[in-house]
Coordinates of C-alpha atoms in Angstrom, one line a residue:
Chain A
M1 CA -15.5 18.3 45.0
N2 CA -17.9 20.7 43.1
A3 CA -18.1 22.9 46.1
S4 CA -16.0 25.8 44.4
L5 CA -18.1 25.3 41.4
L6 CA -21.4 25.8 43.3
A7 CA -19.9 28.7 45.1
D8 CA -19.0 30.4 41.8
R9 CA -22.6 29.7 40.6
L10 CA -24.1 31.1 43.7
A11 CA -22.1 34.2 43.5
E12 CA -23.3 34.5 39.8
L13 CA -26.8 34.0 40.6
Q14 CA -26.6 36.7 43.5
A15 CA -25.1 39.1 41.1
Q16 CA -28.0 38.4 38.5
L17 CA -30.5 38.9 41.3
A18 CA -29.2 42.2 42.5
A19 CA -29.2 43.3 38.9
L20 CA -32.8 42.3 38.5
Q21 CA -33.7 44.0 41.6
A22 CA -32.2 47.2 40.4
K23 CA -34.0 46.9 37.0
S24 CA -37.4 46.3 38.7
E25 CA -36.8 49.3 41.0
A26 CA -36.1 51.4 38.0
L27 CA -39.1 50.2 36.3
G28 CA -41.3 50.8 39.3
E29 CA -40.0 54.4 39.3
A30 CA -40.6 54.7 35.7
I31 CA -44.3 53.6 36.1
S32 CA -45.0 55.8 39.1
E33 CA -43.5 58.7 37.0
A34 CA -45.7 57.9 34.2
A35 CA -48.7 57.6 36.3
R36 CA -47.9 61.0 38.0
A37 CA -47.6 62.5 34.6
A38 CA -50.8 61.1 33.4
A39 CA -52.6 62.4 36.6
A40 CA -51.0 65.8 36.1
G41 CA -51.8 66.2 32.6
G42 CA -55.0 64.3 32.1
T43 CA -55.6 66.0 28.9
S44 CA -51.9 65.9 27.6
H45 CA -52.1 64.2 24.2
E46 CA -48.8 62.4 24.6
A47 CA -49.6 60.9 27.9
F48 CA -53.0 59.5 26.6
F49 CA -51.5 58.2 23.5
L50 CA -49.2 56.0 25.5
T51 CA -52.0 54.6 27.8
G52 CA -54.1 54.2 24.6
L53 CA -51.4 52.4 22.8
T54 CA -51.0 50.0 25.8
V55 CA -54.7 49.4 25.9
F56 CA -54.8 48.8 22.2
V57 CA -52.0 46.3 22.0
L58 CA -53.4 44.4 24.9
A59 CA -56.9 44.4 23.4
V60 CA -55.5 43.1 20.0
F61 CA -54.1 40.1 22.0
V62 CA -57.3 39.6 23.9
G63 CA -59.3 39.7 20.7
Y64 CA -56.9 37.3 19.0
H65 CA -57.2 34.7 21.8
V66 CA -60.9 35.1 22.1
V67 CA -61.7 34.9 18.4
W68 CA -59.6 31.9 17.8
R69 CA -61.8 30.0 20.2
V70 CA -64.9 30.8 18.4
T71 CA -66.4 27.7 16.6
P72 CA -66.4 27.9 12.9
A73 CA -70.0 27.1 12.9
L74 CA -70.7 30.5 14.4
H75 CA -68.5 32.5 12.2
S76 CA -71.7 34.5 10.8
P77 CA -73.0 35.5 14.1
L78 CA -69.5 36.5 15.1
M79 CA -69.5 38.9 12.1
A80 CA -72.9 40.3 12.9
V81 CA -72.1 40.9 16.7
T82 CA -68.7 42.4 16.0
N83 CA -70.5 44.7 13.5
A84 CA -73.0 45.5 16.3
I85 CA -70.3 46.3 19.0
S86 CA -68.2 48.3 16.6
S87 CA -71.2 50.8 16.5
V88 CA -70.0 51.6 20.0
I89 CA -68.6 54.6 17.9
I90 CA -72.0 56.1 19.0
V91 CA -70.3 57.3 22.2
G92 CA -68.5 59.8 20.0
A93 CA -71.6 60.7 18.1
L94 CA -73.5 61.3 21.3
I95 CA -70.9 63.8 22.5
A96 CA -71.1 65.5 19.1
A97 CA -74.8 65.6 19.0
G98 CA -75.1 66.5 22.7
P99 CA -74.3 70.3 23.2
A100 CA -77.3 72.6 23.3
S101 CA -75.8 74.8 20.6
F102 CA -76.8 74.1 17.1
D103 CA -73.9 73.8 14.5
F104 CA -72.4 71.6 11.8
S105 CA -70.8 69.3 14.3
Q106 CA -74.1 68.6 16.0
V107 CA -75.6 67.8 12.5
M108 CA -72.7 65.4 11.9
G109 CA -73.4 63.9 15.4
F110 CA -77.0 63.4 14.7
V111 CA -76.4 61.6 11.5
A112 CA -73.8 59.4 13.2
V113 CA -76.2 58.7 16.0
V114 CA -78.8 57.5 13.5
L115 CA -76.3 55.3 11.4
A116 CA -74.8 53.7 14.7
S117 CA -78.3 53.1 16.0
I118 CA -79.3 51.3 12.9
N119 CA -76.4 49.0 13.4
I120 CA -76.8 48.6 17.0
F121 CA -80.4 47.5 16.9
G122 CA -80.0 45.6 13.5
G123 CA -76.8 43.9 14.6
F124 CA -77.8 42.5 17.9
L125 CA -81.3 41.5 16.6
V126 CA -80.0 39.7 13.7
T127 CA -77.5 38.0 15.8
Q128 CA -80.2 37.0 18.3
R129 CA -82.2 35.6 15.3
M130 CA -79.5 33.5 14.0
L131 CA -78.4 32.1 17.4
A132 CA -82.0 31.2 18.2
M133 CA -81.8 28.9 15.2
Y134 CA -78.8 26.7 16.3
K135 CA -80.3 23.6 18.0
K136 CA -78.9 20.4 19.2
K137 CA -80.3 17.0 18.1
T138 CA -83.7 16.5 19.9
K139 CA -83.2 12.7 20.4
Chain B
M1 CA -67.6 61.7 37.7
E2 CA -64.8 61.0 35.3
T3 CA -63.7 58.1 37.4
I4 CA -67.2 56.6 37.3
S5 CA -67.5 56.9 33.6
T6 CA -64.1 55.5 33.0
L7 CA -65.1 52.5 35.1
A8 CA -68.4 52.2 33.5
Y9 CA -66.5 52.1 30.1
L10 CA -64.3 49.4 31.4
A11 CA -67.3 47.3 32.3
A12 CA -68.7 47.9 28.8
S13 CA -65.4 46.6 27.3
V14 CA -65.4 43.5 29.6
C15 CA -69.1 42.9 28.4
F16 CA -68.0 42.9 24.8
I17 CA -65.0 40.6 25.5
L18 CA -67.6 38.0 27.0
A19 CA -69.9 38.6 24.0
L20 CA -67.2 37.3 21.6
R21 CA -66.1 34.6 24.3
G22 CA -69.7 33.3 24.3
L23 CA -69.5 32.4 20.6
S24 CA -67.0 29.6 21.5
S25 CA -70.0 27.1 21.7
P26 CA -73.6 27.5 20.5
E27 CA -74.9 26.9 24.1
S28 CA -73.1 30.1 25.5
A29 CA -73.8 32.2 22.4
R30 CA -77.0 33.5 23.4
E31 CA -75.8 34.5 26.8
G32 CA -73.0 36.3 25.0
N33 CA -75.2 38.3 23.0
S34 CA -76.9 39.5 26.1
Y35 CA -73.6 40.6 27.4
G36 CA -73.0 42.5 24.2
I37 CA -76.5 44.2 24.5
A38 CA -75.6 45.0 28.1
G39 CA -72.2 46.5 27.2
M40 CA -73.7 48.7 24.6
A41 CA -76.5 50.0 27.0
I42 CA -73.9 50.8 29.7
A43 CA -71.7 52.7 27.2
I44 CA -74.7 54.8 25.9
V45 CA -76.2 55.6 29.2
T46 CA -72.7 56.5 30.6
T47 CA -72.2 58.8 27.6
L48 CA -75.6 60.4 28.0
L49 CA -74.7 61.2 31.7
Q50 CA -71.7 63.4 30.6
P51 CA -72.2 67.0 31.5
I52 CA -71.5 68.1 27.9
V53 CA -74.6 66.2 26.7
S54 CA -77.8 68.3 27.1
S55 CA -79.9 68.1 23.9
Y56 CA -81.6 64.9 24.8
L57 CA -84.5 65.3 22.5
V58 CA -82.2 65.4 19.4
I59 CA -80.5 62.3 20.7
I60 CA -83.6 60.3 21.4
V61 CA -85.1 61.1 18.1
G62 CA -81.9 59.8 16.4
I63 CA -81.7 56.7 18.4
A64 CA -85.5 56.2 17.7
I65 CA -85.1 56.6 14.0
G66 CA -82.0 54.5 13.6
G67 CA -83.2 51.8 16.2
T68 CA -86.7 51.4 14.2
I69 CA -84.9 51.1 11.0
G70 CA -82.4 48.6 12.3
A71 CA -85.0 46.5 14.1
V72 CA -87.2 46.2 11.1
I73 CA -84.4 45.4 8.7
A74 CA -83.2 42.7 11.3
K75 CA -86.6 41.0 11.6
R76 CA -87.4 41.0 7.9
I77 CA -84.1 39.9 6.2
K78 CA -83.9 36.6 4.7
M79 CA -81.2 34.5 6.0
T80 CA -79.9 33.8 2.4
A81 CA -79.4 37.8 2.3
L82 CA -77.2 37.7 5.2
P83 CA -73.9 38.6 3.5
Q84 CA -75.3 41.6 1.9
L85 CA -76.9 42.8 5.1
V86 CA -73.6 42.5 6.9
A87 CA -71.9 44.4 4.1
A88 CA -74.4 47.1 4.5
F89 CA -74.2 47.3 8.3
H90 CA -70.1 47.7 7.8
S91 CA -70.8 50.6 5.5
L92 CA -72.8 52.4 8.1
V93 CA -70.1 52.0 10.8
G94 CA -67.7 53.4 8.2
L95 CA -69.8 56.3 7.5
A96 CA -70.6 56.9 11.3
A97 CA -66.7 57.1 11.8
V98 CA -66.3 59.7 9.1
C99 CA -69.3 61.8 10.7
V100 CA -67.8 61.6 14.1
A101 CA -64.3 62.5 12.8
A102 CA -65.8 65.5 11.0
A103 CA -67.6 66.5 14.2
A104 CA -64.5 66.4 16.1
F105 CA -62.6 68.3 13.4
Y106 CA -65.3 71.2 13.7
S107 CA -65.8 71.2 17.5
P108 CA -62.5 69.9 19.0
E109 CA -63.4 71.5 22.3
S110 CA -66.1 69.1 22.9
Y111 CA -63.6 66.4 23.0
G112 CA -60.8 68.4 24.7
I113 CA -58.4 68.2 21.9
G114 CA -57.9 71.9 21.1
I115 CA -59.7 74.7 19.5
P116 CA -60.9 74.9 15.8
G117 CA -58.1 75.5 13.6
H118 CA -55.5 74.5 16.3
I119 CA -55.7 70.8 16.9
K120 CA -52.6 69.3 18.0
A121 CA -50.8 67.2 15.3
G122 CA -51.1 63.9 17.2
S123 CA -54.8 64.2 17.3
L124 CA -55.0 65.3 13.5
I125 CA -53.1 62.1 12.7
E126 CA -55.4 59.8 14.6
M127 CA -58.4 61.7 13.3
S128 CA -57.5 61.5 9.7
L129 CA -56.5 57.7 9.9
G130 CA -59.9 57.0 11.6
T131 CA -61.6 59.0 8.8
A132 CA -59.6 57.4 5.9
I133 CA -60.2 53.9 7.2
G134 CA -63.9 54.7 7.9
A135 CA -64.4 56.1 4.4
I136 CA -62.7 53.2 2.8
T137 CA -65.0 50.9 4.8
F138 CA -67.9 52.9 3.6
T139 CA -67.5 52.8 -0.1
G140 CA -65.8 49.5 -0.1
S141 CA -68.9 47.9 1.7
V142 CA -71.3 49.7 -0.6
V143 CA -69.5 48.0 -3.5
A144 CA -69.4 44.6 -1.7
F145 CA -73.2 45.0 -0.9
A146 CA -74.0 45.8 -4.7
K147 CA -72.1 42.8 -5.8
L148 CA -73.7 40.5 -3.3
Q149 CA -77.2 41.8 -4.0
G150 CA -76.7 41.4 -7.6
L151 CA -76.9 45.2 -8.5
L152 CA -73.3 45.0 -9.8
T153 CA -71.8 41.9 -11.6
G154 CA -70.0 39.4 -9.5
K155 CA -67.4 39.2 -12.1
P156 CA -64.1 41.0 -11.1
L157 CA -64.1 44.4 -12.8
V158 CA -60.6 45.0 -14.0
F159 CA -59.4 48.0 -15.9
P160 CA -56.0 49.3 -17.0
F161 CA -53.7 51.0 -14.5
Q162 CA -55.7 49.9 -11.7
H163 CA -52.9 49.1 -9.3
P164 CA -50.9 52.2 -10.0
L165 CA -54.0 54.2 -9.6
N166 CA -54.7 52.7 -6.2
A167 CA -51.2 53.1 -5.0
G168 CA -51.1 56.8 -6.2
L169 CA -54.3 57.4 -4.2
G170 CA -52.8 55.9 -1.2
V171 CA -49.8 58.1 -1.4
L172 CA -52.1 61.1 -1.9
A173 CA -53.9 60.3 1.1
I174 CA -50.7 60.2 3.2
L175 CA -49.5 63.4 1.7
L176 CA -52.9 65.0 2.5
I177 CA -52.7 63.7 6.1
V178 CA -49.1 65.4 6.5
L179 CA -50.7 68.6 5.0
L180 CA -53.6 68.5 7.3
C181 CA -51.2 68.4 10.2
T182 CA -49.3 71.5 9.0
T183 CA -52.2 73.6 7.8
N184 CA -55.3 72.5 10.0
A185 CA -57.4 73.5 7.0
A186 CA -60.9 72.1 6.4
W187 CA -60.5 71.6 2.7
V188 CA -57.7 69.1 3.3
F189 CA -59.9 67.1 5.8
W190 CA -62.7 66.8 3.2
A191 CA -59.9 66.0 0.4
I192 CA -58.8 63.0 2.7
V193 CA -62.4 61.9 2.7
V194 CA -62.9 62.1 -0.9
V195 CA -59.8 60.4 -1.7
A196 CA -60.4 57.5 0.8
F197 CA -63.9 57.2 -0.7
S198 CA -62.5 56.7 -4.1
L199 CA -59.9 54.2 -2.8
G200 CA -62.6 52.1 -1.0
F201 CA -64.5 52.0 -4.1
L202 CA -61.7 51.1 -6.5
L203 CA -60.2 48.6 -4.2
I204 CA -63.3 46.3 -3.9
L205 CA -64.5 46.7 -7.5
P206 CA -61.9 44.2 -9.1
I207 CA -62.7 41.6 -6.4
G208 CA -64.9 38.7 -7.7
G209 CA -67.9 37.3 -6.1
A210 CA -66.5 34.1 -4.6
D211 CA -63.8 36.0 -2.9
M212 CA -66.4 37.8 -1.1
P213 CA -65.9 35.9 2.2
V214 CA -62.5 37.4 2.3
V215 CA -63.8 40.9 1.5
I216 CA -66.5 40.9 4.0
S217 CA -64.1 39.8 6.8
M218 CA -61.6 42.4 5.7
L219 CA -64.1 45.2 5.8
N220 CA -65.3 43.9 9.1
S221 CA -61.8 44.4 10.3
Y222 CA -61.5 47.8 8.7
S223 CA -64.6 49.0 10.5
G224 CA -62.9 47.9 13.9
W225 CA -59.6 49.8 13.0
A226 CA -61.6 52.9 12.2
A227 CA -63.5 52.8 15.6
C228 CA -59.8 52.4 17.1
G229 CA -58.6 55.6 15.2
I230 CA -61.6 57.6 16.4
G231 CA -60.9 56.1 20.0
F232 CA -57.3 57.5 19.9
T233 CA -58.7 61.0 18.6
L234 CA -61.5 61.1 21.4
Q235 CA -59.1 59.6 24.0
N236 CA -61.6 56.9 24.7
N237 CA -60.4 53.4 25.9
L238 CA -63.7 51.7 25.3
L239 CA -63.6 52.7 21.6
I240 CA -60.0 51.6 21.5
I241 CA -60.6 48.1 23.0
T242 CA -63.8 47.4 21.0
G243 CA -62.1 48.6 17.8
A244 CA -59.1 46.4 18.4
L245 CA -61.5 43.4 19.2
V246 CA -63.5 43.9 16.1
G247 CA -60.3 44.6 14.0
S248 CA -58.5 41.5 15.1
S249 CA -61.7 39.4 14.7
G250 CA -62.1 40.5 11.1
A251 CA -58.4 39.9 10.5
I252 CA -58.6 36.4 11.8
L253 CA -61.6 35.6 9.7
S254 CA -59.7 36.9 6.5
Y255 CA -56.9 34.7 7.3
I256 CA -59.0 31.6 7.8
M257 CA -60.9 32.3 4.6
C258 CA -57.6 32.9 2.6
K259 CA -56.4 29.7 3.9
G260 CA -59.5 27.9 3.0
M261 CA -58.7 29.0 -0.6
N262 CA -54.8 28.7 -0.4
R263 CA -54.4 32.2 -1.5
S264 CA -52.6 35.0 0.1
I265 CA -54.5 38.1 1.2
V266 CA -52.4 40.2 -1.2
N267 CA -53.6 38.0 -4.0
V268 CA -57.3 38.6 -3.1
I269 CA -57.0 42.3 -2.6
L270 CA -55.3 42.6 -6.1
G271 CA -58.3 41.0 -7.3
G272 CA -59.2 39.7 -10.8
F273 CA -59.4 36.1 -9.9
G274 CA -62.0 33.8 -11.4
G275 CA -65.0 34.5 -13.4
E276 CA -63.0 35.4 -16.6
I277 CA -62.6 31.9 -17.9
A278 CA -66.0 31.0 -19.2
G279 CA -67.1 27.5 -18.3
L280 CA -67.1 24.9 -20.8
P281 CA -70.5 24.5 -22.5
A282 CA -72.2 21.3 -21.5
G283 CA -72.3 20.0 -25.0
S284 CA -68.6 20.2 -25.9
A285 CA -67.7 18.4 -22.7
L286 CA -70.1 15.7 -23.3
A287 CA -68.7 15.4 -26.8
D288 CA -65.4 13.8 -25.8
R289 CA -66.2 12.5 -22.3
T290 CA -69.0 10.8 -20.9
V291 CA -70.8 11.3 -17.7
K292 CA -73.5 9.3 -15.9
A293 CA -76.6 11.2 -15.6
G294 CA -79.3 10.2 -13.3
S295 CA -82.9 11.0 -12.3
A296 CA -84.4 12.0 -8.9
E297 CA -85.7 8.4 -8.5
D298 CA -82.2 7.0 -9.2
A299 CA -80.9 9.3 -6.4
A300 CA -83.5 8.4 -4.0
F301 CA -83.1 4.7 -4.6
I302 CA -79.2 5.0 -4.1
M303 CA -79.6 7.0 -0.9
K304 CA -82.2 4.9 0.6
N305 CA -80.1 1.9 0.4
A306 CA -77.0 3.5 1.7
S307 CA -76.1 3.4 5.3
S308 CA -74.5 6.7 5.4
V309 CA -74.8 10.0 3.4
V310 CA -73.0 13.0 3.8
V311 CA -74.4 16.2 2.3
V312 CA -71.9 18.8 0.9
P313 CA -73.7 22.2 0.5
G314 CA -72.3 25.2 -1.4
Y315 CA -73.3 28.6 -2.4
G316 CA -75.7 27.1 -5.1
M317 CA -77.8 25.8 -2.2
A318 CA -78.1 29.3 -0.8
V319 CA -79.1 30.7 -4.2
A320 CA -81.7 28.0 -4.8
Q321 CA -82.9 28.4 -1.2
A322 CA -82.9 24.6 -1.0
Q323 CA -81.9 24.2 2.7
H324 CA -85.5 23.5 3.7
A325 CA -86.0 20.8 1.0
L326 CA -82.7 19.3 1.9
R327 CA -83.7 18.9 5.6
E328 CA -86.9 17.2 4.6
M329 CA -84.8 14.8 2.4
A330 CA -82.7 14.2 5.4
D331 CA -85.5 13.5 7.6
L332 CA -87.0 11.0 5.3
L333 CA -83.6 9.2 4.9
K334 CA -83.2 9.1 8.7
K335 CA -86.5 7.2 8.9
E336 CA -85.1 4.7 6.6
G337 CA -82.1 4.3 9.1
V338 CA -79.6 6.2 7.0
D339 CA -77.0 8.1 9.0
I340 CA -76.8 11.7 7.8
K341 CA -74.1 14.2 8.2
Y342 CA -73.2 17.6 6.6
A343 CA -69.6 18.6 5.5
I344 CA -68.9 22.4 5.4
H345 CA -65.9 23.7 3.5
P346 CA -64.5 27.0 5.2
V347 CA -65.1 29.1 2.1
A348 CA -68.5 27.7 1.2
G349 CA -71.0 30.5 0.5
R350 CA -70.5 34.2 0.6
M351 CA -69.5 34.8 4.2
P352 CA -67.8 32.9 6.9
G353 CA -70.1 30.5 8.3
H354 CA -72.9 31.2 5.8
M355 CA -73.8 27.5 5.3
N356 CA -74.0 26.8 9.0
V357 CA -76.6 29.6 9.4
L358 CA -78.8 28.4 6.6
L359 CA -78.7 24.8 7.8
A360 CA -79.6 26.0 11.2
E361 CA -82.4 28.0 9.8
A362 CA -83.8 24.7 8.2
N363 CA -83.6 23.1 11.6
V364 CA -80.6 20.9 11.0
P365 CA -79.1 20.2 14.5
Y366 CA -75.6 21.7 14.7
D367 CA -74.1 18.6 15.9
E368 CA -74.8 16.9 12.5
V369 CA -72.8 19.6 10.9
F370 CA -69.0 19.2 10.6
E371 CA -66.0 21.2 9.5
L372 CA -63.6 20.0 6.8
E373 CA -60.9 18.7 9.2
E374 CA -63.4 16.7 11.4
I375 CA -65.1 14.9 8.4
N376 CA -62.4 14.5 5.8
R377 CA -61.1 11.1 7.2
D378 CA -64.7 9.7 7.2
F379 CA -65.3 10.0 3.5
A380 CA -63.6 6.6 2.8
Q381 CA -66.3 5.0 4.9
T382 CA -69.2 6.9 3.5
D383 CA -71.6 5.4 1.0
V384 CA -73.1 8.3 -0.7
V385 CA -72.0 12.0 -0.9
Y386 CA -74.8 14.5 -1.9
V387 CA -73.1 17.5 -3.3
I388 CA -75.7 20.4 -3.6
G389 CA -74.4 23.7 -5.1
A390 CA -70.8 23.1 -4.5
N391 CA -68.0 22.5 -7.0
D392 CA -64.5 23.8 -6.6
V393 CA -64.2 22.8 -2.9
T394 CA -64.6 19.1 -4.0
N395 CA -62.2 19.2 -7.0
P396 CA -59.4 16.7 -6.7
A397 CA -57.3 18.7 -9.0
A398 CA -56.5 20.9 -5.9
K399 CA -54.3 17.9 -4.8
T400 CA -53.1 16.4 -7.8
D401 CA -52.6 19.0 -10.6
P402 CA -49.9 21.6 -9.8
A403 CA -50.9 23.7 -12.9
S404 CA -54.5 24.1 -11.6
P405 CA -55.3 27.6 -10.2
I406 CA -56.9 26.0 -7.2
Y407 CA -53.7 23.7 -6.5
G408 CA -53.1 23.5 -2.8
M409 CA -56.5 24.4 -1.7
P410 CA -57.8 22.2 0.9
I411 CA -60.7 20.2 -0.4
L412 CA -63.4 17.9 1.0
E413 CA -62.1 14.5 -0.1
I414 CA -65.4 13.2 -1.4
E415 CA -63.7 11.2 -4.2
K416 CA -63.0 8.6 -1.6
A417 CA -66.7 7.8 -1.0
K418 CA -68.3 5.0 -2.7
T419 CA -70.9 7.0 -4.7
V420 CA -71.1 10.8 -5.4
L421 CA -74.3 12.7 -6.4
F422 CA -73.7 16.0 -7.9
I423 CA -76.6 18.3 -8.4
K424 CA -75.7 20.9 -11.2
R425 CA -77.5 22.9 -13.8
S426 CA -74.9 22.0 -16.4
L427 CA -71.3 20.7 -16.7
A428 CA -70.0 24.2 -16.6
S429 CA -66.9 24.6 -14.5
G430 CA -67.1 26.2 -11.1
Y431 CA -66.0 29.7 -10.1
A432 CA -62.3 29.2 -10.5
G433 CA -62.9 28.1 -14.2
V434 CA -61.5 24.7 -13.5
E435 CA -63.0 21.4 -14.7
N436 CA -63.8 19.0 -12.1
E437 CA -62.5 15.6 -12.8
L438 CA -65.1 14.0 -10.5
F439 CA -68.0 14.4 -13.0
F440 CA -66.6 12.0 -15.2
R441 CA -65.8 9.1 -12.7
P442 CA -67.8 5.9 -13.2
N443 CA -69.1 6.2 -9.5
T444 CA -70.3 9.8 -10.0
M445 CA -74.0 10.3 -10.9
M446 CA -74.8 13.8 -12.1
L447 CA -78.3 15.1 -11.4
F448 CA -79.0 18.0 -13.7
G449 CA -81.3 20.5 -12.6
D450 CA -82.1 23.3 -10.0
A451 CA -81.0 22.4 -6.6
K452 CA -84.3 23.1 -4.9
K453 CA -86.4 21.3 -7.5
M454 CA -84.1 18.4 -7.8
T455 CA -84.1 17.9 -3.9
E456 CA -88.0 18.3 -3.8
E457 CA -88.3 15.6 -6.5
I458 CA -86.0 13.2 -4.5
V459 CA -88.2 14.0 -1.3
R460 CA -91.3 12.9 -3.5
A461 CA -89.6 9.8 -4.8
L462 CA -88.6 8.8 -1.1
G463 CA -92.1 9.5 0.3

């Protein structure tokens, strides 16, 4: 008795499926086009901005989920270690300090290398010192 | 070559994520820290292998100087001084971000973002955001450091037209960024730096000492966003990922700290909370209300005969450096068969997790230390609560008095315990300027004195 109803539903679902397929094909084309654009203009600012933005948003989500799992007892080491890893900015400083030519940028780069190194060594070592103190009951 | 370095940077990013993941439990945390170090090593080596990097001597000297300073500080720092150390480290990240942005502005060709004077508008926006956030982080952290170190008063420094002035500076910074994009002029770049420096200074100045856990977390977050801004400028995914991780970590910590005080982040940033209302002098409070004062011997006797004791530490314990004496006391009580636990309020101390580190330093096992939600239901079955250097976080007014400035703040419900021992120097009110009803209850005994000395006296009385 529900046969006609079922048939209607089936037709509806088929139509939805076809629409979804069309959409996914379009999406696939868009992705490959974007990839081609990125490959063609590796230095193009707009292309990188979109990639960077994607990476940024995903990284914020990863950070959100990872950090909520950190136990409150370790919030101080968390601050120290995030401080240490944010000094990865040294990557930019090394490139500024790197060229053989001597100019203002190299001076800035050198200063940044020193500042970031203080943080990297200081941050990781103080984290290590803190974590070494956390002990379980000996009994 | 570019493919290899991109993959290496990806590996470094994964290492950093694993470093944070490790912190989900104390057992995996040390391994996590090793992942962090490995990630940093990969990032640095990969960058050094870039063709543009050739002056290795300069770089090695730079890393050696910075590394030595950092290592010496990390080895020597006292655990009680941890909050100011973290603030100081944040300031360095901020300043480094400004330096890198300046280098990119003067030599954009090194980073492939244009030639001097003709940098693309998109890159300039990213660069100036990174610079501005970095500069705010720098001066803001310097002020936070000065407050925590006691170089500046911990009281909120409020001045007239503070908020309009800050808003004006914010608008000015945005206008300067627009100007930079249209003119590409160096003076505009430096004007942004100066405006952001002033803004960071003025933003943190009015925030009081006990709001420092929020401030430090917030600056932690800023240092991450600054790295992100620089990452976009330099088109480097590793910087973007790391910056986003750090930024969201700091933001979550700020949120947790605000929740621990039942205040909004806006309320904290606007500043001016606490410290203004002078505590009631002990004499006047005693005049109309009576408290029961006890000696170290009384406290030792009460605790020795209890079957369970919960210790509630606060910032006062850190100031008095009483954590080692406290552990000794706990050891002696354990020998008497007393069950000992520690209860930590989320905003106890001057940075997130501050109390946990100090207790760990004194060799208190971490499985004896409990967070607010875990321990609150136990207080009704607790014989004695030993409050050392805490006040507002135990104040029942937070639950009962809607007029109180701390109303709605989650508290440790120690009023349910059979006996409360309060170590305090005087009857002065806590940071929030609120009188604590608990002092006057018949089952509360006040132990007037320095937290460390009083605890040591109790140790002697127990021994």
